[in-house]
Amino acid sequence: MPQATQAMLATHPQRESAAFNMQALTACIEACFECAQVCTSCADACLGEQEHLMHLVRCIRLNLDCADICTATGRVVTRLTQADPAVLRAQLQACVAACQACGDECEMHAREMNMEHCRICAESCRRCEQACQQLLGGMNA
Amino acid sequence: MPQATQAMLATHPQRESAAFNMQALTACIEACFECAQVCTSCADACLGEQEHLMHLVRCIRLNLDCADICTATGRVVTRLTQADPAVLRAQLQACVAACQACGDECEMHAREMNMEHCRICAESCRRCEQACQQLLGGMNA
Amino acid sequence: MPQATQAMLATHPQRESAAFNMQALTACIEACFECAQVCTSCADACLGEQEHLMHLVRCIRLNLDCADICTATGRVVTRLTQADPAVLRAQLQACVAACQACGDECEMHAREMNMEHCRICAESCRRCEQACQQLLGGMNA
Amino acid sequence: MPQATQAMLATHPQRESAAFNMQALTACIEACFECAQVCTSCADACLGEQEHLMHLVRCIRLNLDCADICTATGRVVTRLTQADPAVLRAQLQACVAACQACGDECEMHAREMNMEHCRICAESCRRCEQACQQLLGGMNA
């Protein structure tokens, strides 16, 4: 995806009007789509953890929320044409909140239950949270 | 949808733990799904407005953002099991921002260009914005 | 939603070019969005069924698939401008398959485990399956 | 994304039960998420092509369909727990149809109008179409 995402932005007719640093924007788009995929996968892996399933209910729920929110955020930040800063900012903040909650929960299961898929998912949530924060930081500047 | 949404909530095993007034929650879920559908339809109707298309670019873009954000919000508020208040609040606020921006743009096209689909879409955005605000008001209380 | 969906179609600039009977199209759009919401709700209700959770894993998985497929289908059939019949037909067929699989699974839990949310969800899947079949029937004619 | 997608599958408790070759599955998941992102970007780039906009209406519409269908397909194929072959097959076939229609349209604009974003998008659609075909081929075997 990295190459395609970047190539699309480089050929976009409205790239000059974008409010963002292109490198930070590329990183945020990639992180949102990656996190949406990884959270969908973690929810499904948790659902397949037969004897541990009861302990993973909150994890599944937060994975599903985070996947939906990252999907919406990834689409919104992908669009450069006639962007609305207030909408971008609010959706990026929602993505930060979802990635924090899901990352915390997954980190706990990685640490306490040695769940490997939760460890990988927590890392993906952290990357996405930071990429959104960086874009938000650039907007306020 | 109203009956099915309400019937699902009434039979949900975790309905007692919900942080929300059930009537306000039902209204918000319905408004989010309706607004997602109507904004998808308005983007497509604008795209079919041959001679006016050039003036509707910002409207299409905001319709697409609003459809994506309402879809994610509708899914997140539908879930009662192990909800995270910070995630709910941030996503509801993003939905308010998207509905305001899209509602304002559509209202302008309804008034100035007599676009009927934009008028109906603006009403749907206002309903969704208010339903989200009402849920947020209940959370802060 | 019924009124808004119908009103949007009635004011769409490309409504004459639509390959569909408008009443069947309205019913299909509504059924897809309703089923997406109800399946999201059923997955979450199953996730909250503490002692029965182990028996509902397949139900949750099919609910999640059906919600995603109905969301995509509802968006695709909402669009009238420059529709591609092969894409419409294939996506409607996928929606029929998803609603059948999910409807069968939910019906079984309604019957054998007396799960009320599964009973309501099965009805929503059946409505959506039939609405998609009716649209497909009109296309082949 | 490649590493994260692959790492998630390698730690999934139900990976033995998957009906797919893991390499083909990883490629398909990645291609679906990439194509969803690239089509969202191409729809937005077309929307920003001021003087050419009128000629890109069908391209935008097919981009939007393809983005929605690839998003749903990417989520469905990500899930290994209790998969339903009929649902998988039908959704993969819908994804093939969407990628073919969108790829053909984008290829035409790349060739005739020298649209670079359409050229990149056409390549992404071809990759996704082939990855879905390969997964389908493995299922029928």
XYZ file of C-alpha atoms in Angstrom:
564
model
C 0.000 0.000 0.000
C 2.717 2.564 0.848
C 3.723 3.071 -2.801
C 0.170 3.245 -4.123
C -1.051 5.640 -1.412
C 1.909 7.934 -1.971
C 1.647 7.748 -5.775
C -2.044 8.669 -5.618
C -1.328 11.719 -3.463
C 1.547 12.784 -5.761
C -0.793 12.820 -8.790
C -3.794 14.402 -7.053
C -4.933 17.642 -8.770
C -5.642 19.320 -5.390
C -2.415 18.299 -3.631
C -1.262 21.929 -3.331
C -4.364 22.880 -1.345
C -3.887 20.130 1.261
C -3.548 21.430 4.800
C -1.081 18.650 5.615
C 2.535 17.719 5.318
C 2.422 14.991 2.645
C 4.691 12.603 4.531
C 2.619 12.827 7.712
C -0.566 12.441 5.662
C 0.698 9.317 3.874
C 1.725 7.803 7.217
C -1.696 8.554 8.745
C -3.675 7.084 5.824
C -1.571 3.904 5.897
C -1.820 3.603 9.670
C -5.632 3.968 9.609
C -6.111 1.279 6.936
C -3.595 -1.036 8.611
C -5.246 -0.605 12.020
C -8.722 -1.237 10.539
C -7.443 -4.515 9.074
C -5.515 -5.587 12.169
C -8.404 -4.803 14.554
C -10.806 -6.807 12.353
C -8.307 -9.656 12.528
C -7.844 -9.352 16.306
C -11.607 -9.389 16.947
C -11.806 -12.586 14.884
C -8.751 -14.180 16.531
C -10.225 -13.419 19.996
C -13.532 -14.960 18.858
C -11.599 -18.127 18.004
C -9.879 -18.334 21.442
C -12.203 -21.006 22.723
C -11.305 -21.367 26.420
C -10.229 -17.715 26.818
C -13.213 -16.219 24.981
C -14.997 -15.069 28.156
C -12.015 -12.870 29.065
C -11.831 -11.260 25.644
C -15.339 -9.797 25.333
C -14.232 -6.211 25.995
C -11.292 -6.690 23.614
C -13.580 -7.853 20.783
C -15.934 -4.931 21.339
C -13.122 -2.354 21.302
C -11.560 -4.030 18.246
C -14.857 -3.696 16.372
C -15.232 -0.026 17.343
C -11.610 0.704 16.435
C -11.937 -1.036 13.041
C -15.047 0.998 12.173
C -13.557 4.295 13.357
C -10.208 3.712 11.590
C -12.066 2.827 8.368
C -14.031 6.086 8.473
C -10.958 8.122 9.460
C -8.795 6.556 6.734
C -11.395 7.492 4.116
C -11.859 11.055 5.405
C -8.110 11.817 5.538
C -7.641 10.274 2.066
C -9.831 13.026 0.574
C -8.002 16.261 -0.309
C -10.691 17.998 -2.353
C -12.550 20.730 -0.392
C -11.719 19.335 3.024
C -13.423 20.761 6.126
C -10.890 21.282 8.971
C -13.471 20.923 11.775
C -14.641 17.548 10.453
C -11.070 16.314 9.953
C -10.020 17.399 13.436
C -13.019 15.817 15.181
C -12.662 12.525 13.310
C -8.911 12.370 13.981
C -9.627 12.936 17.686
C -12.182 10.112 17.671
C -9.565 7.874 16.050
C -7.038 8.764 18.769
C -9.608 7.848 21.447
C -10.491 4.533 19.771
C -6.828 3.556 19.250
C -5.971 4.425 22.857
C -8.815 2.372 24.323
C -8.206 -0.598 22.029
C -4.411 -0.381 22.378
C -4.647 -0.362 26.197
C -6.975 -3.365 26.250
C -4.879 -5.375 23.768
C -1.655 -4.499 25.599
C -3.124 -5.900 28.809
C -4.028 -9.216 27.160
C -0.594 -9.409 25.541
C 1.056 -8.905 28.939
C -1.223 -10.930 31.207
C -2.483 -13.690 28.915
C 0.408 -13.782 26.468
C -1.931 -13.184 23.546
C 0.332 -12.635 20.524
C -2.390 -11.289 18.218
C -3.257 -8.722 20.889
C 0.405 -7.676 21.101
C 0.587 -7.070 17.333
C -2.769 -5.265 17.423
C -1.648 -3.029 20.306
C 1.396 -1.981 18.254
C -0.801 -1.163 15.272
C -3.136 0.911 17.502
C -0.140 2.842 18.913
C 1.192 3.590 15.416
C -2.234 4.817 14.298
C -2.763 6.904 17.436
C 0.612 8.614 16.906
C 0.044 9.185 13.180
C -3.317 10.861 13.943
C -1.753 12.950 16.730
C 0.968 14.104 14.349
C -1.592 15.187 11.748
C -3.594 16.988 14.442
C -0.422 18.719 15.649
C 0.262 19.975 12.133
C -3.293 21.322 11.801
C -3.193 23.406 14.956
C 0.142 24.920 13.990
C -36.093 0.065 10.903
C -37.563 1.776 14.004
C -39.333 -1.373 15.198
C -36.372 -3.683 14.557
C -33.820 -1.350 16.201
C -36.020 -0.934 19.269
C -36.860 -4.652 19.459
C -33.161 -5.548 19.320
C -32.343 -3.167 22.174
C -35.283 -4.478 24.235
C -33.953 -8.058 24.006
C -30.251 -7.214 24.500
C -28.727 -9.061 27.494
C -26.676 -5.986 28.510
C -29.471 -3.409 28.181
C -29.412 -2.617 31.934
C -25.757 -1.598 31.774
C -26.284 0.923 28.975
C -25.254 4.456 29.865
C -28.103 5.854 27.785
C -31.765 6.593 27.906
C -33.189 3.895 25.586
C -35.463 6.269 23.679
C -32.629 8.714 22.954
C -30.367 5.823 21.978
C -32.925 4.362 19.561
C -33.407 7.785 17.984
C -29.648 8.276 17.594
C -29.043 4.856 15.999
C -31.884 5.415 13.538
C -30.725 8.941 12.721
C -27.138 7.788 12.045
C -28.196 4.993 9.677
C -30.723 7.244 7.935
C -28.186 10.036 7.497
C -25.576 7.583 6.135
C -28.085 6.447 3.508
C -29.352 9.917 2.638
C -25.827 11.386 2.327
C -24.795 8.499 0.030
C -27.868 9.298 -2.042
C -27.202 13.057 -2.069
C -23.569 12.556 -3.216
C -24.898 10.422 -6.057
C -27.715 12.826 -6.959
C -25.207 15.725 -7.047
C -22.932 13.616 -9.264
C -25.873 13.247 -11.678
C -26.582 17.015 -11.807
C -24.876 17.488 -15.139
C -24.813 21.256 -15.674
C -24.632 22.083 -11.956
C -21.944 19.534 -11.129
C -19.114 22.068 -10.884
C -20.957 23.900 -8.085
C -21.585 20.739 -6.100
C -18.013 19.471 -5.600
C -17.814 20.565 -1.963
C -21.296 19.128 -1.345
C -20.291 15.710 -2.740
C -17.133 15.647 -0.642
C -18.955 16.529 2.583
C -21.709 14.023 1.762
C -19.087 11.270 1.428
C -17.403 12.206 4.720
C -20.761 12.439 6.507
C -21.890 9.042 5.147
C -18.668 7.380 6.361
C -18.751 9.065 9.774
C -22.473 8.341 10.330
C -21.902 4.675 9.367
C -19.118 4.315 11.946
C -21.078 6.242 14.597
C -24.252 4.211 14.009
C -22.297 0.981 14.516
C -20.483 2.211 17.639
C -23.652 3.455 19.372
C -25.482 0.224 18.436
C -23.068 -1.748 20.653
C -24.043 -1.925 24.346
C -21.611 -4.594 25.530
C -18.571 -3.181 27.395
C -18.832 0.297 25.879
C -16.006 2.810 26.422
C -17.427 6.275 27.265
C -14.400 8.190 25.883
C -14.674 6.465 22.497
C -18.448 6.990 22.336
C -18.146 10.656 23.245
C -15.380 11.400 20.710
C -17.192 9.594 17.880
C -20.496 11.321 18.668
C -18.673 14.672 18.580
C -17.157 13.805 15.184
C -20.641 12.952 13.947
C -21.978 16.305 15.153
C -19.162 18.089 13.262
C -19.780 16.108 10.054
C -23.562 16.647 10.174
C -23.126 20.370 10.811
C -20.706 20.871 7.897
C -22.760 18.745 5.490
C -26.087 20.190 6.690
C -24.843 23.775 6.190
C -23.557 23.039 2.677
C -26.740 21.212 1.622
C -28.959 23.912 3.100
C -27.153 26.518 1.001
C -27.738 24.542 -2.221
C -31.382 23.989 -1.282
C -31.856 27.742 -0.745
C -29.746 29.173 -3.565
C -30.013 26.530 -6.279
C -33.347 25.020 -5.298
C -31.801 21.553 -5.017
C -34.531 19.359 -3.523
C -32.250 16.409 -2.697
C -29.998 18.809 -0.785
C -32.994 20.110 1.169
C -33.998 16.588 2.244
C -30.372 15.758 3.052
C -29.956 18.911 5.155
C -33.008 17.883 7.219
C -31.546 14.417 7.758
C -28.202 15.943 8.854
C -29.995 18.240 11.344
C -31.940 15.316 12.825
C -28.742 13.292 13.201
C -26.800 16.208 14.688
C -29.534 16.747 17.289
C -29.858 13.059 18.124
C -26.085 12.863 18.736
C -26.154 16.051 20.823
C -28.960 14.625 22.935
C -27.001 11.439 23.598
C -23.904 13.488 24.466
C -25.986 15.640 26.830
C -27.178 12.524 28.637
C -23.601 11.238 29.004
C -22.256 14.402 30.573
C -25.110 14.568 33.058
C -35.885 6.223 6.968
C -38.613 5.101 4.534
C -39.773 8.641 3.812
C -36.265 10.078 3.413
C -35.026 7.241 1.171
C -38.097 7.541 -1.057
C -37.958 11.345 -1.141
C -34.287 11.255 -2.169
C -35.026 8.859 -5.043
C -37.991 10.973 -6.168
C -35.780 14.067 -6.499
C -32.760 12.321 -8.065
C -31.794 13.831 -11.450
C -31.016 10.371 -12.916
C -34.147 8.589 -11.655
C -35.437 7.986 -15.211
C -32.304 6.034 -16.125
C -32.601 3.628 -13.187
C -32.864 -0.002 -14.209
C -35.176 -0.696 -11.304
C -38.778 -0.451 -10.267
C -38.672 2.418 -7.747
C -40.799 0.635 -5.140
C -38.616 -2.486 -5.216
C -35.498 -0.314 -5.093
C -36.719 1.650 -2.064
C -37.581 -1.602 -0.274
C -34.136 -3.070 -1.026
C -32.215 0.017 0.160
C -34.213 0.102 3.402
C -33.814 -3.634 3.962
C -30.026 -3.474 3.474
C -29.545 -0.606 5.936
C -31.928 -2.188 8.457
C -30.187 -5.566 8.209
C -26.748 -3.933 8.617
C -27.956 -2.291 11.829
C -29.762 -5.348 13.190
C -26.811 -7.692 12.468
C -24.413 -5.272 14.224
C -26.821 -5.322 17.169
C -27.172 -9.133 17.145
C -23.372 -9.643 17.103
C -23.161 -7.345 20.126
C -26.099 -8.976 21.940
C -24.529 -12.428 21.375
C -21.222 -11.073 22.715
C -23.082 -10.059 25.889
C -24.681 -13.517 26.395
C -22.221 -14.541 29.055
C -22.980 -18.225 29.717
C -24.169 -18.926 26.141
C -21.285 -17.106 24.421
C -19.431 -20.298 23.443
C -22.451 -21.463 21.417
C -22.800 -18.165 19.577
C -19.351 -17.853 17.965
C -20.558 -18.811 14.487
C -23.572 -16.492 14.896
C -21.337 -13.523 15.781
C -19.059 -14.195 12.820
C -21.941 -14.439 10.349
C -23.557 -11.327 11.861
C -20.332 -9.372 11.277
C -20.045 -10.584 7.664
C -23.715 -9.855 6.998
C -23.453 -6.340 8.490
C -20.441 -5.523 6.288
C -21.993 -6.985 3.135
C -25.385 -5.293 3.706
C -23.609 -1.951 4.297
C -21.743 -2.230 0.980
C -24.845 -3.452 -0.868
C -27.048 -0.694 0.573
C -24.571 1.932 -0.632
C -24.178 0.402 -4.104
C -27.941 0.108 -4.735
C -28.484 3.656 -3.431
C -26.429 5.020 -6.353
C -28.400 5.596 -9.581
C -25.833 7.584 -11.556
C -23.991 5.500 -14.199
C -24.674 2.154 -12.545
C -22.910 -0.984 -13.802
C -25.365 -3.927 -14.024
C -22.675 -6.623 -13.558
C -21.439 -5.014 -10.325
C -24.986 -4.548 -9.011
C -25.948 -8.127 -9.810
C -22.842 -9.664 -8.207
C -23.165 -7.575 -5.042
C -26.883 -8.337 -4.710
C -26.061 -12.049 -5.038
C -23.420 -11.758 -2.307
C -26.011 -10.068 -0.099
C -28.474 -12.904 -0.711
C -25.781 -15.445 0.307
C -24.859 -13.501 3.466
C -28.492 -13.029 4.525
C -29.257 -16.715 3.941
C -26.293 -17.952 6.002
C -26.901 -15.472 8.824
C -30.677 -15.945 8.754
C -30.321 -19.749 8.995
C -27.894 -19.515 11.921
C -30.004 -16.961 13.816
C -33.196 -18.926 13.197
C -31.579 -22.003 14.763
C -30.626 -20.086 17.931
C -34.106 -18.569 18.108
C -35.667 -22.024 17.894
C -33.253 -24.075 20.000
C -31.979 -21.562 22.547
C -34.942 -19.197 22.572
C -32.709 -16.257 21.696
C -35.092 -13.368 21.021
C -32.487 -11.076 19.417
C -31.630 -13.900 17.005
C -35.319 -14.298 16.113
C -35.635 -10.594 15.244
C -32.341 -10.698 13.347
C -33.421 -13.764 11.343
C -36.579 -11.887 10.261
C -34.496 -8.914 9.170
C -32.162 -11.204 7.169
C -35.159 -12.850 5.453
C -36.630 -9.456 4.500
C -33.292 -8.325 3.089
C -32.723 -11.586 1.193
C -36.175 -11.290 -0.429
C -35.753 -7.605 -1.272
C -32.420 -8.371 -3.009
C -33.953 -11.339 -4.843
C -36.802 -9.142 -6.064
C -34.367 -6.551 -7.420
C -32.323 -9.300 -9.097
C -35.512 -10.735 -10.631
C -36.347 -7.350 -12.127
C -32.841 -7.023 -13.605
C -32.884 -10.362 -15.370
C -36.291 -9.714 -16.870
C 0.530 -3.510 6.392
C 2.072 -6.675 4.850
C 3.982 -7.582 8.017
C 1.083 -6.862 10.370
C -1.480 -8.749 8.261
C 0.801 -11.756 7.991
C 1.773 -11.672 11.674
C -1.900 -11.590 12.689
C -2.704 -14.626 10.547
C 0.355 -16.495 11.899
C -0.878 -16.042 15.500
C -4.575 -16.721 14.820
C -5.933 -19.619 16.938
C -8.049 -20.915 14.007
C -5.361 -20.703 11.296
C -5.335 -24.494 10.821
C -9.014 -24.527 9.916
C -8.670 -21.881 7.173
C -9.766 -23.075 3.755
C -7.050 -21.004 2.117
C -3.394 -21.048 1.263
C -1.966 -18.514 3.739
C 0.162 -16.706 1.157
C -2.765 -16.257 -1.243
C -4.956 -15.143 1.656
C -2.444 -12.540 2.848
C -2.123 -11.209 -0.709
C -5.906 -10.966 -1.078
C -6.452 -9.163 2.234
C -3.719 -6.645 1.398
C -5.017 -6.127 -2.143
C -8.586 -5.480 -0.903
C -7.512 -2.888 1.678
C -5.108 -1.234 -0.779
C -7.765 -1.082 -3.506
C -10.331 0.371 -1.076
C -7.866 3.146 -0.210
C -6.757 3.804 -3.778
C -10.343 3.901 -5.144
C -11.354 6.362 -2.397
C -8.364 8.461 -3.446
C -9.170 8.204 -7.177
C -12.805 9.261 -6.634
C -11.519 12.297 -4.743
C -8.814 13.102 -7.313
C -11.422 12.909 -10.125
C -13.705 15.190 -8.107
C -10.849 17.716 -8.002
C -10.255 17.602 -11.817
C -12.073 20.838 -12.438
C -12.302 21.106 -16.258
C -12.385 17.318 -16.803
C -14.938 16.594 -14.089
C -17.850 16.074 -16.502
C -15.971 13.213 -18.199
C -15.172 11.475 -14.928
C -18.674 10.960 -13.498
C -18.788 7.238 -14.318
C -15.249 6.837 -12.965
C -16.184 8.444 -9.620
C -19.268 6.255 -9.308
C -17.360 3.029 -10.022
C -14.563 4.122 -7.664
C -17.096 4.581 -4.860
C -18.692 1.166 -5.514
C -15.295 -0.509 -5.720
C -14.098 1.121 -2.476
C -17.222 -0.073 -0.613
C -17.076 -3.589 -2.054
C -13.319 -3.974 -1.411
C -13.805 -2.768 2.182
C -16.492 -5.396 2.813
C -14.507 -8.125 1.023
C -11.293 -7.288 2.896
C -13.120 -7.627 6.224
C -14.866 -10.880 5.283
C -11.667 -12.592 4.050
C -9.781 -11.361 7.151
C -12.052 -13.510 9.355
C -10.948 -17.155 9.759
C -13.253 -18.211 12.593
C -16.253 -20.279 11.408
C -16.171 -19.013 7.830
C -19.050 -19.815 5.463
C -17.735 -20.854 2.010
C -20.852 -19.721 0.100
C -20.644 -16.214 1.592
C -16.885 -15.976 0.921
C -17.281 -17.152 -2.659
C -20.142 -14.770 -3.478
C -18.384 -11.771 -1.940
C -15.104 -12.567 -3.723
C -17.042 -12.778 -7.012
C -18.644 -9.384 -6.329
C -15.173 -7.976 -5.681
C -13.913 -9.368 -8.992
C -16.841 -7.705 -10.813
C -16.273 -4.351 -9.074
C -12.513 -4.378 -9.739
C -13.042 -5.298 -13.400
C -15.564 -2.513 -14.018
C -13.538 0.101 -12.140
C -10.217 -1.094 -13.623
C -11.592 -0.880 -17.184
C -12.962 2.620 -16.646
C -9.767 3.904 -15.010
C -7.589 2.302 -17.690
C -9.548 4.169 -20.365
C -9.007 7.544 -18.656
C -5.313 6.749 -18.169
C -4.979 5.969 -21.868
C -7.218 8.602 -23.437
C -6.952 11.516 -20.982
C -3.536 10.756 -19.538
C -4.948 10.662 -16.012
C -2.100 9.427 -13.812
C -4.243 8.742 -10.725
C -6.522 6.590 -12.897
C -3.506 4.643 -14.173
C -2.348 3.857 -10.620
C -5.923 2.999 -9.602
C -6.355 0.658 -12.594
C -3.213 -1.228 -11.519
C -4.543 -1.566 -7.987
C -7.898 -2.862 -9.306
C -6.087 -5.456 -11.485
C -3.999 -6.661 -8.524
C -7.126 -7.000 -6.373
C -9.108 -8.759 -9.104
C -6.302 -11.302 -9.552
C -5.835 -11.857 -5.819
C -9.579 -12.559 -5.454
C -9.545 -14.868 -8.489
C -6.622 -16.801 -7.004
C -8.449 -17.272 -3.711
C -11.577 -18.389 -5.589
C -9.492 -20.820 -7.637
C -8.130 -22.368 -4.454
C -11.660 -22.750 -3.025
C -13.050 -24.606 -5.999
C -10.096 -26.961 -6.128
